[in-house]
Amino acid sequence: MKTLILALLLIVTAVPAFASVSYTKENLTTLYSKGKLPKVGPAVTIDDTAMDFSECRNQGNETYTSSIGNYPAKIIIDSGVLYTLKLWKENALIVFNCSRTDGKRTMTQADYQ
């Protein structure tokens, strides 16, 4: 399971080198605490995998826990049918979604503008 979480973190930290704007962890934390989040461009799907909802939700919670203290992260929705986590990384906003009705995990990336 730790290997899976490590792989997931590698996926969400892999951002294109051509991203136009980047922030340090400290900048992001300050912006997040002030409620002034970076503007983002269009989201691009970086992962779309069939997955059991409970397993997906557990991965999201583990990713959230490992991100706290490193980057801003927020669980937006945590219900019996939908789970959404936002992660603000150096170059992009990553959104991690789990859907019970679709039976899949989807992750999107939106570069900062």
Tab-separated table of C-alpha atoms in Angstrom:
chain	number	residue	atom	x	y	z
A	1	MET	CA	0.000	0.000	0.000
A	2	LYS	CA	2.887	2.378	0.771
A	3	THR	CA	4.225	1.753	-2.744
A	4	LEU	CA	0.826	2.705	-4.152
A	5	ILE	CA	0.733	5.928	-2.121
A	6	LEU	CA	4.278	6.772	-3.203
A	7	ALA	CA	3.297	6.195	-6.837
A	8	LEU	CA	0.221	8.394	-6.371
A	9	LEU	CA	2.310	11.191	-4.883
A	10	LEU	CA	4.726	10.929	-7.796
A	11	ILE	CA	1.821	11.282	-10.219
A	12	VAL	CA	0.434	14.373	-8.522
A	13	THR	CA	3.837	16.006	-8.216
A	14	ALA	CA	4.752	15.408	-11.852
A	15	VAL	CA	3.946	18.720	-13.489
A	16	PRO	CA	5.085	19.945	-16.874
A	17	ALA	CA	8.324	21.911	-17.038
A	18	PHE	CA	6.594	24.531	-19.177
A	19	ALA	CA	4.178	25.672	-16.445
A	20	SER	CA	4.218	29.443	-16.518
A	21	VAL	CA	3.902	30.170	-12.778
A	22	SER	CA	5.278	28.358	-9.763
A	23	TYR	CA	5.219	28.980	-6.019
A	24	THR	CA	7.313	27.827	-3.102
A	25	LYS	CA	5.671	25.756	-0.378
A	26	GLU	CA	5.897	28.799	1.876
A	27	ASN	CA	4.210	31.079	-0.691
A	28	LEU	CA	1.386	28.582	-1.190
A	29	THR	CA	0.871	28.171	2.550
A	30	THR	CA	0.686	31.933	3.026
A	31	LEU	CA	-1.716	32.392	0.095
A	32	TYR	CA	-3.873	29.509	1.322
A	33	SER	CA	-4.043	30.854	4.886
A	34	LYS	CA	-5.143	34.260	3.534
A	35	GLY	CA	-7.752	32.693	1.227
A	36	LYS	CA	-5.977	34.112	-1.842
A	37	LEU	CA	-5.382	31.002	-3.905
A	38	PRO	CA	-3.453	31.116	-7.185
A	39	LYS	CA	-5.460	31.474	-10.387
A	40	VAL	CA	-5.472	28.322	-12.463
A	41	GLY	CA	-5.876	27.520	-16.135
A	42	PRO	CA	-7.995	24.753	-17.639
A	43	ALA	CA	-7.879	21.367	-15.925
A	44	VAL	CA	-6.373	18.388	-17.751
A	45	THR	CA	-7.124	14.801	-16.740
A	46	ILE	CA	-3.907	13.069	-15.625
A	47	ASP	CA	-5.500	9.863	-14.288
A	48	ASP	CA	-8.800	8.089	-14.902
A	49	THR	CA	-8.778	4.630	-13.318
A	50	ALA	CA	-11.555	2.162	-12.457
A	51	MET	CA	-11.417	1.706	-8.678
A	52	ASP	CA	-13.531	0.680	-5.702
A	53	PHE	CA	-14.850	3.781	-3.898
A	54	SER	CA	-13.588	2.747	-0.447
A	55	GLU	CA	-10.091	2.027	-1.757
A	56	CYS	CA	-10.041	5.312	-3.660
A	57	ARG	CA	-11.248	7.259	-0.601
A	58	ASN	CA	-8.570	5.610	1.555
A	59	GLN	CA	-5.890	6.609	-0.982
A	60	GLY	CA	-7.208	10.164	-0.963
A	61	ASN	CA	-7.121	10.331	2.833
A	62	GLU	CA	-3.566	8.933	2.928
A	63	THR	CA	-2.474	11.443	0.292
A	64	TYR	CA	-4.122	14.234	2.300
A	65	THR	CA	-2.405	13.126	5.511
A	66	SER	CA	1.004	12.930	3.828
A	67	SER	CA	0.545	16.379	2.233
A	68	ILE	CA	-0.330	18.215	5.447
A	69	GLY	CA	2.671	20.249	6.562
A	70	ASN	CA	4.188	20.110	3.084
A	71	TYR	CA	1.579	21.682	0.814
A	72	PRO	CA	-1.894	23.102	1.297
A	73	ALA	CA	-4.538	20.410	0.903
A	74	LYS	CA	-8.269	20.375	1.546
A	75	ILE	CA	-10.916	17.674	1.444
A	76	ILE	CA	-13.772	19.416	-0.358
A	77	ILE	CA	-16.370	16.607	-0.323
A	78	ASP	CA	-16.413	13.408	1.713
A	79	SER	CA	-19.776	11.697	1.360
A	80	GLY	CA	-20.878	8.140	0.756
A	81	VAL	CA	-20.862	8.644	-3.011
A	82	LEU	CA	-18.255	11.323	-3.756
A	83	TYR	CA	-14.826	12.262	-2.412
A	84	THR	CA	-12.880	15.295	-3.622
A	85	LEU	CA	-9.455	16.441	-2.458
A	86	LYS	CA	-7.560	19.521	-3.663
A	87	LEU	CA	-3.765	19.716	-3.467
A	88	TRP	CA	-1.869	22.902	-4.233
A	89	LYS	CA	1.604	21.932	-5.514
A	90	GLU	CA	4.440	24.201	-6.758
A	91	ASN	CA	3.180	24.503	-10.339
A	92	ALA	CA	-0.421	23.320	-10.335
A	93	LEU	CA	-3.620	22.554	-8.506
A	94	ILE	CA	-4.308	18.804	-8.392
A	95	VAL	CA	-7.890	17.626	-7.852
A	96	PHE	CA	-8.340	14.004	-6.733
A	97	ASN	CA	-11.894	12.628	-7.180
A	98	CYS	CA	-13.526	9.342	-6.228
A	99	SER	CA	-17.005	8.448	-7.468
A	100	ARG	CA	-19.007	5.519	-6.147
A	101	THR	CA	-21.530	5.781	-8.995
A	102	ASP	CA	-18.811	5.821	-11.697
A	103	GLY	CA	-16.584	3.349	-9.815
A	104	LYS	CA	-13.422	5.278	-10.600
A	105	ARG	CA	-10.679	7.618	-9.471
A	106	THR	CA	-10.020	10.713	-11.530
A	107	MET	CA	-7.231	13.237	-11.066
A	108	THR	CA	-6.938	16.534	-12.878
A	109	GLN	CA	-4.180	19.113	-13.020
A	110	ALA	CA	-4.649	22.838	-13.619
A	111	ASP	CA	-1.461	24.868	-14.039
A	112	TYR	CA	-1.182	28.223	-12.313
A	113	GLN	CA	-1.560	31.334	-14.435
